[in-house]
Amino acid sequence: MQTLLDRAIGEFMREVYGIERWQDILDQMSQGLIDTGPDGAGYAGAMREAARRLAKPEADLFEDLGAWLARHEPIRRLLRFSGSNFRDFVMRLDELPDRAHMVVPELRMPSILIRQDDSNTVTIELTEAQAGWPPVLGGILRGMADDYGALGLILVEGDVITVRISDESFSEDRGFQLGDPYHAATASR
Amino acid sequence: MRIPEPQISFSTPTLQRLLPMHLLMAPDGEILGTGPTLRKVLGRKCRKIGEVLTQARATTGQSLIDEIATAATRGERLFLRLTEPPHLTLRGHAVAAAGSETAILINLGFGIGLTDAVSHAGLTDQDFAPAELAMELLFLHEANRAALSELSNFNQQLQAAREAAELQAHTDPLTGLTNRRGVELVLSAALKTFRDGKGAGFALAQLDLDRFKDVNDRLGHAAGDRVLCDVADILKEAIRSNDTAARVGGDEFLLILRDLNDAATLDRLACRIIRRIEERIPEKLPGCTVSASVGIVLSEHYRNLTEDRILHDADVALYRSKYGGRGRVTILSEVLPVEPALPAGTVAQDDADRLDRTDDDGISHRA
């Protein structure tokens, strides 16, 4: 199942970074020409190298990956199962690792602690997170705020993400209907 | 001391919140109340249970109402079906309603048909009681579909990559002809066809360039590679689509020609190839005269034919052409003795190159 994760990263990188430049990094990695550090030869290590070549902070690239994931219809739909509105989604984020684990057992998503600071501010703390996770989750939150049509400020600092929801219905909700999306078009009403 | 059993009664709103899929029925089948989710699923207002639901399993011959009453008394499961399309099956159980002598409380669920029901009735997460696993089931169903479709894409890509790799493994990268590994496969297939008595037999032609070493020595390896590619093109043009042309060594080529056992035809084919090689090469490489020697073996001359045997004999035929003066064809017309008269490799390349071509127009020589 690591394949699914690598495929997602690979697809994202080819799209935002370019097929040839991404392939160049993978080629150089496979020849041992790039020191990938603690991530080894995995795609996460290749992403770090890409960030270095782009002179872009790694966290920004990981955050873009999160937002990109949330834009993908199958993933967006799965995420929408976690809450009927953005506030609900944020408050129930602690269920996300278990949900993810059900689908991709090897994902090793860190556990998530949720704390409501005041009526509009939620603090999300990741425990024992590998370095890429907080910005990826930050990006997913950013993407899902758009999806629900909410206006929120999302701040990633270390393992802590702060979400400030300023407007629950700022723009149009992209909508979510239960039922089999593969058959929805033909389902009778 | 015996503690009396608590008598619990619910208000209608409480019952609706607790059991959104319930139906309260009078003994005559009149519907006294329904939960909000079941109402959505039934889709219309109705007075009698028989208008919207029917028995999903025709078993006892009992009426719907009697069956529900029996299920309530015996604690059996109930299977009910919508009378209208899409005829969803609901399952559940019935109990005598507390505080009532006669009313029956039925609680229903979707079972495995959940996805269809959700699509049909346009249900949302608000329609399910929090304790229900419906949302988790829907989530898993969707996650499973997404993961499977992604994996199937991945498998298709793997398959394509595997096929490409396999093709590469059987292809000579310089000329695009089949390589030695590919020849083994093609040859064993041809031998199998031959042994099974199918087809008209095949011919194996071994071709070796003459004075190729000169090209490499005088013009460099890049020029040599160009000659090899030219020869490959000539071979590809000369053979039919189900024949195989292969490069099996530096300047050694093999042709496997299916359903071809006529010596005269083979002779013409080989002569044509030699002529084209002689014509084509000098234009590009002034001062170098490259030609080719060919040895051909026919499968029909053998009773028990093995790969090693036919390759060896083709080698022998080739070196007869080399010794005979190069630029010529030798077609073995009889089976060689099993103990090879001229073991492969006994003719060193230098020896062969020192031989002079004696017979300019006699490019065909029969052994």
XYZ file of C-alpha atoms in Angstrom:
556
model
C 0.000 0.000 0.000
C 3.056 2.201 0.227
C 2.561 2.113 -3.512
C -0.621 4.187 -3.209
C 1.202 6.832 -1.213
C 4.192 6.912 -3.541
C 1.902 7.049 -6.528
C 0.063 10.027 -5.061
C 3.332 11.848 -4.370
C 4.671 10.902 -7.793
C 1.569 12.144 -9.564
C 1.586 15.389 -7.603
C 5.266 16.009 -8.301
C 4.945 15.287 -12.006
C 2.056 17.718 -12.158
C 3.542 20.613 -10.213
C 7.249 20.040 -10.780
C 7.386 18.525 -14.239
C 7.805 14.968 -15.476
C 11.427 15.295 -16.568
C 12.690 17.164 -13.541
C 10.990 14.691 -11.208
C 12.370 11.727 -13.156
C 15.819 13.292 -12.957
C 15.640 13.305 -9.161
C 14.456 9.684 -9.047
C 17.232 8.630 -11.427
C 19.892 10.389 -9.393
C 18.482 8.907 -6.203
C 18.541 5.401 -7.605
C 22.207 5.908 -8.477
C 22.910 7.065 -4.938
C 23.874 10.552 -6.106
C 21.535 12.312 -3.700
C 21.774 12.174 0.057
C 18.142 11.745 1.071
C 18.781 11.734 4.794
C 16.403 10.008 7.195
C 13.705 9.427 4.558
C 15.895 7.028 2.654
C 15.127 6.349 -0.964
C 11.375 6.958 -0.577
C 9.432 9.575 -2.450
C 9.316 11.816 0.616
C 13.097 12.101 0.339
C 12.776 12.916 -3.345
C 10.284 15.644 -2.474
C 12.817 17.201 -0.124
C 15.358 17.249 -2.923
C 12.803 18.869 -5.219
C 12.113 21.545 -2.598
C 15.846 22.207 -2.350
C 16.147 22.564 -6.119
C 13.126 24.865 -6.215
C 14.642 26.919 -3.370
C 11.267 26.511 -1.674
C 10.743 25.581 1.971
C 10.012 21.835 2.239
C 6.930 22.566 4.330
C 5.408 24.619 1.513
C 5.748 21.728 -0.915
C 4.234 19.280 1.583
C 1.391 21.702 2.242
C 0.721 21.961 -1.495
C 0.624 18.165 -1.601
C -2.043 18.158 1.126
C -4.183 20.727 -0.693
C -3.709 18.823 -3.967
C -4.868 15.573 -2.311
C -7.993 17.285 -0.993
C -8.850 18.420 -4.527
C -8.969 14.852 -5.816
C -12.582 13.712 -5.985
C -12.191 10.209 -4.500
C -10.046 11.553 -1.648
C -12.207 14.634 -1.154
C -15.262 12.397 -0.836
C -13.573 10.148 1.712
C -12.573 13.217 3.723
C -16.131 14.558 3.602
C -17.278 11.464 5.499
C -15.560 12.994 8.526
C -17.985 15.856 9.027
C -21.092 17.542 7.722
C -19.494 21.014 7.902
C -15.975 22.379 8.253
C -16.199 22.895 12.001
C -17.450 19.328 12.412
C -14.666 18.139 10.116
C -12.012 19.873 12.222
C -13.474 18.703 15.523
C -13.565 15.107 14.327
C -10.057 15.082 12.852
C -8.981 12.768 15.670
C -10.947 10.028 13.854
C -8.914 10.562 10.701
C -5.902 8.347 11.582
C -8.239 5.406 12.298
C -10.132 5.996 9.071
C -6.907 6.269 7.119
C -5.594 3.151 8.821
C -8.684 1.215 7.693
C -7.984 2.119 4.066
C -4.181 2.164 3.985
C -2.854 0.142 6.935
C 0.758 1.053 6.168
C 0.144 4.784 6.139
C 1.364 5.286 9.753
C -0.484 8.531 10.140
C 0.352 10.156 13.487
C -2.339 10.373 16.180
C -4.182 13.641 16.427
C -5.262 15.517 19.557
C -7.973 18.158 19.223
C -8.399 21.044 21.647
C -11.013 23.747 21.290
C -9.473 26.992 22.543
C -12.468 29.232 22.019
C -15.592 29.075 19.921
C -13.672 29.726 16.707
C -10.188 28.410 17.405
C -9.124 24.782 17.400
C -5.653 23.494 18.113
C -4.603 20.258 16.452
C -1.582 18.488 17.829
C 0.115 15.639 16.037
C 2.012 13.172 18.158
C 5.158 11.408 16.967
C 4.656 12.819 13.498
C 7.199 12.237 10.752
C 8.327 15.597 9.481
C 6.058 15.828 6.426
C 2.768 15.182 8.203
C 1.959 18.528 9.865
C 2.248 20.546 6.638
C 0.425 17.850 4.629
C -2.455 17.936 7.112
C -2.321 21.749 7.049
C -2.721 21.599 3.280
C -5.593 19.122 3.543
C -7.323 21.464 6.012
C -6.791 24.386 3.651
C -8.261 22.379 0.782
C -11.218 21.149 2.819
C -12.025 24.654 4.117
C -12.424 25.635 0.445
C -14.453 22.514 -0.194
C -16.928 23.245 2.605
C -16.980 26.907 1.598
C -15.598 28.013 4.955
C -13.138 30.821 5.572
C -10.448 29.693 7.952
C -6.931 30.644 8.927
C -4.657 27.630 9.136
C -1.287 27.951 10.807
C 1.284 25.152 10.972
C 4.019 25.462 13.613
C 6.057 22.354 14.309
C 3.643 19.575 15.250
C 0.822 21.984 16.056
C -1.787 23.267 13.637
C -4.053 26.123 14.661
C -7.333 26.555 12.820
C -9.308 29.770 13.195
C -12.710 29.597 11.548
C -13.876 33.097 10.743
C -16.793 32.349 8.459
C -18.541 28.987 8.181
C -20.317 29.812 4.962
C -18.000 32.182 3.220
C -18.388 30.715 -0.251
C -20.298 27.954 -1.941
C -20.007 24.445 -0.537
C -18.867 22.016 -3.215
C -21.429 19.588 -1.860
C -21.367 15.980 -0.854
C -23.983 13.317 -1.301
C -23.828 9.893 0.210
C -24.313 6.933 -2.030
C -22.172 5.210 -4.534
C -20.516 7.908 -6.668
C -19.751 5.249 -9.273
C -23.450 4.551 -9.702
C -24.908 7.886 -8.626
C -25.568 8.933 -12.194
C -27.808 5.959 -12.862
C -29.435 5.604 -9.452
C -33.170 6.059 -9.505
C -34.741 8.621 -7.309
C -36.761 -8.465 47.736
C -37.660 -8.226 44.098
C -37.102 -4.965 42.294
C -39.983 -4.313 39.906
C -39.057 -4.117 36.218
C -38.950 -0.497 35.115
C -41.709 0.486 32.757
C -40.236 2.685 30.038
C -42.331 4.817 27.812
C -41.143 7.165 25.098
C -42.684 10.265 23.680
C -43.020 10.213 19.876
C -40.131 12.702 19.308
C -37.861 10.608 21.539
C -38.789 7.437 19.673
C -38.099 9.174 16.371
C -34.673 10.294 17.522
C -33.769 6.948 18.993
C -35.096 4.765 16.176
C -35.202 6.780 12.947
C -36.086 3.609 11.011
C -39.030 2.443 13.138
C -42.649 1.820 12.225
C -45.454 1.621 14.791
C -48.304 -0.558 13.569
C -51.844 -1.216 14.819
C -53.100 -4.850 14.709
C -55.068 -4.171 11.542
C -51.932 -2.901 9.779
C -52.674 0.770 10.192
C -49.495 2.824 10.437
C -49.524 4.750 13.701
C -46.114 6.371 13.280
C -42.804 6.126 11.404
C -39.255 7.298 12.064
C -37.991 10.181 9.866
C -35.476 8.085 7.913
C -37.958 5.309 7.136
C -40.392 8.000 5.962
C -37.762 9.177 3.460
C -37.184 5.638 2.277
C -40.911 4.861 1.881
C -41.171 8.081 -0.070
C -44.866 8.808 0.442
C -47.520 9.092 3.070
C -49.649 6.036 3.542
C -52.194 4.646 5.943
C -51.723 0.900 5.820
C -48.443 -1.016 5.981
C -49.494 -3.239 3.052
C -49.496 -0.216 0.731
C -45.730 0.238 1.026
C -44.210 -3.011 2.292
C -44.577 -6.643 1.391
C -42.987 -9.894 2.579
C -39.513 -10.296 1.082
C -39.561 -14.039 1.654
C -42.670 -15.931 0.691
C -42.576 -18.802 3.129
C -45.480 -19.505 5.422
C -48.410 -18.350 3.351
C -49.269 -16.018 6.203
C -50.512 -12.513 5.507
C -48.049 -9.684 6.009
C -49.713 -8.562 9.225
C -49.860 -12.089 10.647
C -46.224 -12.637 9.802
C -45.203 -9.472 11.617
C -47.275 -10.501 14.641
C -45.704 -13.977 14.626
C -42.207 -12.522 14.342
C -42.957 -10.255 17.303
C -44.142 -13.189 19.431
C -41.327 -15.543 18.501
C -38.535 -12.975 18.325
C -37.760 -13.827 14.683
C -36.150 -11.642 12.075
C -38.348 -9.829 9.592
C -37.541 -9.268 5.934
C -39.747 -6.692 4.224
C -39.581 -5.279 0.722
C -40.737 -1.956 -0.694
C -43.722 -2.472 -2.971
C -42.384 0.142 -5.378
C -39.120 0.307 -7.279
C -36.312 -0.127 -6.499
C -37.939 -2.754 -4.227
C -35.339 -2.397 -1.483
C -35.279 -5.141 1.092
C -35.292 -4.003 4.701
C -34.625 -6.274 7.606
C -35.349 -5.918 11.276
C -37.430 -7.180 14.114
C -40.750 -6.477 15.745
C -41.801 -6.221 19.393
C -45.030 -5.576 21.186
C -45.038 -1.896 22.032
C -44.769 -1.219 25.780
C -47.850 0.303 27.308
C -49.977 -1.041 24.525
C -51.772 -4.391 24.372
C -51.959 -4.497 20.643
C -49.583 -2.123 18.780
C -46.377 -3.570 17.326
C -43.113 -1.654 17.080
C -40.951 -2.612 14.087
C -37.364 -1.436 13.745
C -35.752 -1.810 10.343
C -32.335 -1.517 8.786
C -30.741 -1.754 5.335
C -28.194 -4.515 5.670
C -25.895 -4.934 2.732
C -28.227 -2.956 0.440
C -27.245 0.213 2.292
C -25.555 1.901 -0.651
C -28.574 1.490 -2.923
C -30.904 2.691 -0.192
C -28.789 5.784 0.411
C -28.788 6.625 -3.301
C -32.497 5.921 -3.631
C -33.637 8.001 -0.670
C -30.886 10.630 -0.773
C -29.924 9.953 2.823
C -27.293 11.933 4.725
C -25.304 11.197 7.865
C -28.060 12.968 9.845
C -30.459 10.186 8.884
C -28.582 7.544 10.807
C -28.547 7.108 14.565
C -25.073 7.867 15.932
C -24.647 4.305 17.155
C -25.160 2.893 13.671
C -22.196 1.867 11.565
C -23.855 2.923 8.322
C -21.472 5.831 7.729
C -18.458 3.632 8.373
C -19.779 1.015 5.962
C -20.338 3.642 3.272
C -16.903 5.095 3.906
C -15.240 1.709 3.634
C -17.190 0.837 0.528
C -16.026 4.008 -1.162
C -12.457 3.759 0.110
C -12.295 0.220 -1.147
C -13.505 1.222 -4.585
C -11.061 4.128 -4.778
C -8.109 2.017 -3.648
C -9.013 -0.815 -6.004
C -9.346 1.424 -9.015
C -6.030 3.085 -8.191
C -4.358 -0.292 -7.782
C -5.838 -1.562 -11.012
C -4.376 1.459 -12.831
C -1.086 0.652 -11.186
C -1.279 -2.985 -12.237
C -1.982 -2.003 -15.819
C 1.088 0.228 -15.811
C 3.159 -2.564 -14.296
C 1.930 -4.936 -16.961
C 2.896 -2.499 -19.717
C 6.328 -1.975 -18.149
C 6.813 -5.722 -17.837
C 5.937 -6.268 -21.485
C 8.331 -3.510 -22.542
C 11.091 -4.997 -20.386
C 10.464 -8.442 -21.821
C 10.661 -7.100 -25.347
C 13.902 -5.292 -24.495
C 15.313 -8.465 -22.971
C 14.831 -10.234 -26.289
C 16.020 -7.396 -28.480
C 19.492 -6.393 -29.542
C 19.705 -2.736 -28.500
C 21.954 -1.696 -31.417
C 20.011 -3.087 -34.355
C 16.574 -3.764 -32.914
C 16.821 -7.347 -34.148
C 16.091 -10.292 -31.878
C 19.032 -11.164 -29.610
C 20.435 -14.557 -28.646
C 17.887 -15.047 -25.841
C 15.107 -14.232 -28.270
C 16.520 -16.713 -30.772
C 16.351 -19.485 -28.181
C 12.631 -18.830 -27.745
C 11.882 -18.559 -31.453
C 13.975 -21.598 -32.286
C 12.445 -23.777 -29.581
C 8.976 -22.765 -30.814
C 9.962 -23.631 -34.395
C 11.399 -26.969 -33.249
C 8.230 -27.782 -31.338
C 6.105 -27.078 -34.408
C 8.491 -29.262 -36.413
C 8.452 -32.153 -33.926
C 4.664 -31.997 -33.695
C 4.633 -32.574 -37.419
C 2.976 -29.254 -38.108
C 4.110 -26.861 -40.817
C 6.385 -27.528 -43.742
C 9.649 -27.365 -41.776
C 11.889 -24.381 -41.370
C 15.306 -23.184 -42.431
C 18.019 -21.744 -40.253
C 20.476 -19.392 -41.973
C 23.614 -18.188 -40.274
C 25.224 -15.101 -41.753
C 28.617 -13.719 -40.918
C 30.047 -10.512 -42.358
C 33.305 -10.765 -44.337
C 36.105 -8.287 -43.680
C 34.020 -6.521 -41.088
C 37.107 -6.247 -38.925
C 38.588 -3.870 -41.548
C 35.731 -1.453 -41.048
C 36.222 -1.387 -37.306
C 39.996 -1.108 -37.607
C 40.116 1.545 -40.302
C 36.998 3.578 -39.717
C 36.294 3.040 -36.034
C 33.550 1.319 -34.078
C 30.897 3.941 -34.828
C 31.269 3.146 -38.547
C 31.176 -0.560 -37.686
C 27.947 -0.047 -35.766
C 26.456 1.729 -38.772
C 27.321 -1.236 -40.990
C 25.643 -3.597 -38.523
C 22.502 -1.448 -38.548
C 22.520 -1.387 -42.356
C 22.800 -5.161 -42.465
C 19.936 -5.424 -39.973
C 17.801 -3.248 -42.277
C 18.680 -5.408 -45.280
C 17.723 -8.568 -43.369
C 14.453 -7.056 -42.167
C 13.565 -6.096 -45.729
C 14.450 -9.523 -47.092
C 12.387 -11.695 -44.767
C 8.661 -12.221 -44.369
C 6.722 -10.954 -41.384
C 6.636 -14.278 -39.532
C 10.338 -14.952 -40.049
C 12.908 -13.872 -37.487
C 16.150 -11.977 -38.006
C 18.550 -11.940 -35.090
C 21.970 -10.606 -34.217
C 23.676 -13.215 -32.072
C 27.231 -11.921 -31.845
C 29.472 -9.108 -33.062
C 28.851 -9.499 -36.798
C 26.949 -12.778 -36.655
C 23.313 -12.926 -37.691
C 20.694 -15.663 -37.767
C 17.556 -16.002 -39.827
C 14.800 -18.391 -38.859
C 12.613 -18.866 -41.921
C 9.350 -20.664 -41.286
C 7.679 -23.061 -43.682
C 10.536 -22.775 -46.116
C 12.316 -25.922 -47.290
C 13.059 -25.222 -50.926
C 16.821 -25.003 -51.460
C 16.518 -22.940 -54.648
C 14.342 -20.306 -52.966
C 16.693 -20.147 -49.997
C 19.652 -19.819 -52.302
C 18.049 -16.894 -54.131
C 17.130 -15.234 -50.860
C 20.652 -15.568 -49.442
C 22.282 -14.371 -52.673
C 20.013 -11.352 -52.722
C 20.997 -10.496 -49.157
C 24.716 -10.858 -49.926
C 24.395 -8.720 -53.035
C 22.587 -5.971 -51.161
C 25.182 -5.965 -48.415
C 27.954 -5.702 -51.008
C 26.150 -2.924 -52.878
C 25.078 -0.902 -49.926
C 28.173 -0.829 -47.806
C 30.908 0.480 -50.137
C 28.969 3.663 -50.937
C 29.139 4.666 -47.342
C 32.574 3.316 -46.575
C 35.124 4.080 -49.269
C 37.948 1.603 -49.403
C 36.186 -1.110 -47.507
C 34.596 -4.062 -49.199
C 32.219 -5.791 -46.861
C 30.419 -8.939 -47.879
C 28.772 -11.848 -46.101
C 28.988 -15.615 -45.928
C 25.899 -17.691 -45.321
C 25.305 -21.222 -44.147
C 21.843 -22.741 -44.269
C 20.331 -25.851 -42.712
C 16.890 -27.303 -43.434
C 14.905 -28.935 -40.663
C 13.421 -31.509 -43.025
C 16.749 -33.340 -43.261
C 16.584 -34.362 -39.599
C 14.590 -36.865 -37.658
C 15.589 -35.907 -34.107
C 16.459 -32.303 -34.236
C 17.779 -30.333 -31.261
C 18.638 -26.670 -30.966
C 22.327 -27.401 -30.415
C 22.442 -29.685 -33.421
C 20.862 -27.305 -35.884
C 22.932 -24.347 -34.629
C 26.096 -26.403 -34.900
C 25.298 -27.584 -38.402
C 24.467 -24.057 -39.544
C 27.864 -23.058 -38.183
C 29.497 -25.805 -40.224
C 27.660 -24.677 -43.359
C 28.778 -21.107 -42.729
C 32.418 -22.058 -42.444
C 32.213 -24.069 -45.634
C 31.164 -20.776 -47.264
C 34.072 -18.992 -45.579
C 36.563 -21.622 -46.697
C 34.963 -21.719 -50.110
C 35.952 -18.135 -50.691
C 33.431 -15.974 -48.748
C 30.561 -13.997 -50.191
C 28.745 -17.240 -50.852
C 25.982 -19.501 -49.636
C 26.224 -23.094 -48.439
C 23.067 -25.103 -48.036
C 23.591 -28.441 -46.323
C 21.748 -31.051 -48.357
C 22.364 -33.970 -46.033
C 22.651 -34.654 -42.355
C 26.181 -34.306 -41.040
C 27.651 -37.170 -39.036
C 26.834 -36.791 -35.367
C 30.516 -36.465 -34.527
C 31.120 -33.086 -36.085
C 33.742 -33.160 -38.777
C 34.484 -29.511 -38.171
C 33.735 -28.478 -34.606
C 32.481 -24.952 -34.141
C 35.180 -22.449 -33.355
C 38.018 -24.333 -35.006
C 38.191 -21.709 -37.692
C 39.652 -18.624 -36.112
C 38.459 -15.298 -37.429
C 41.975 -14.386 -38.594
C 42.283 -17.599 -40.577
C 38.974 -17.007 -42.214
C 39.903 -13.434 -43.039
C 43.138 -14.537 -44.645
C 41.280 -16.705 -47.109
C 40.840 -15.079 -50.440
C 37.705 -15.009 -52.405
C 38.348 -17.194 -55.391
C 35.086 -17.464 -57.170
C 33.576 -14.091 -57.954
C 30.311 -15.089 -59.500
C 29.910 -18.447 -57.844
C 28.313 -17.103 -54.738
C 26.338 -20.263 -54.395
C 28.058 -23.426 -53.452
C 26.341 -26.618 -52.531
C 28.076 -28.910 -50.118
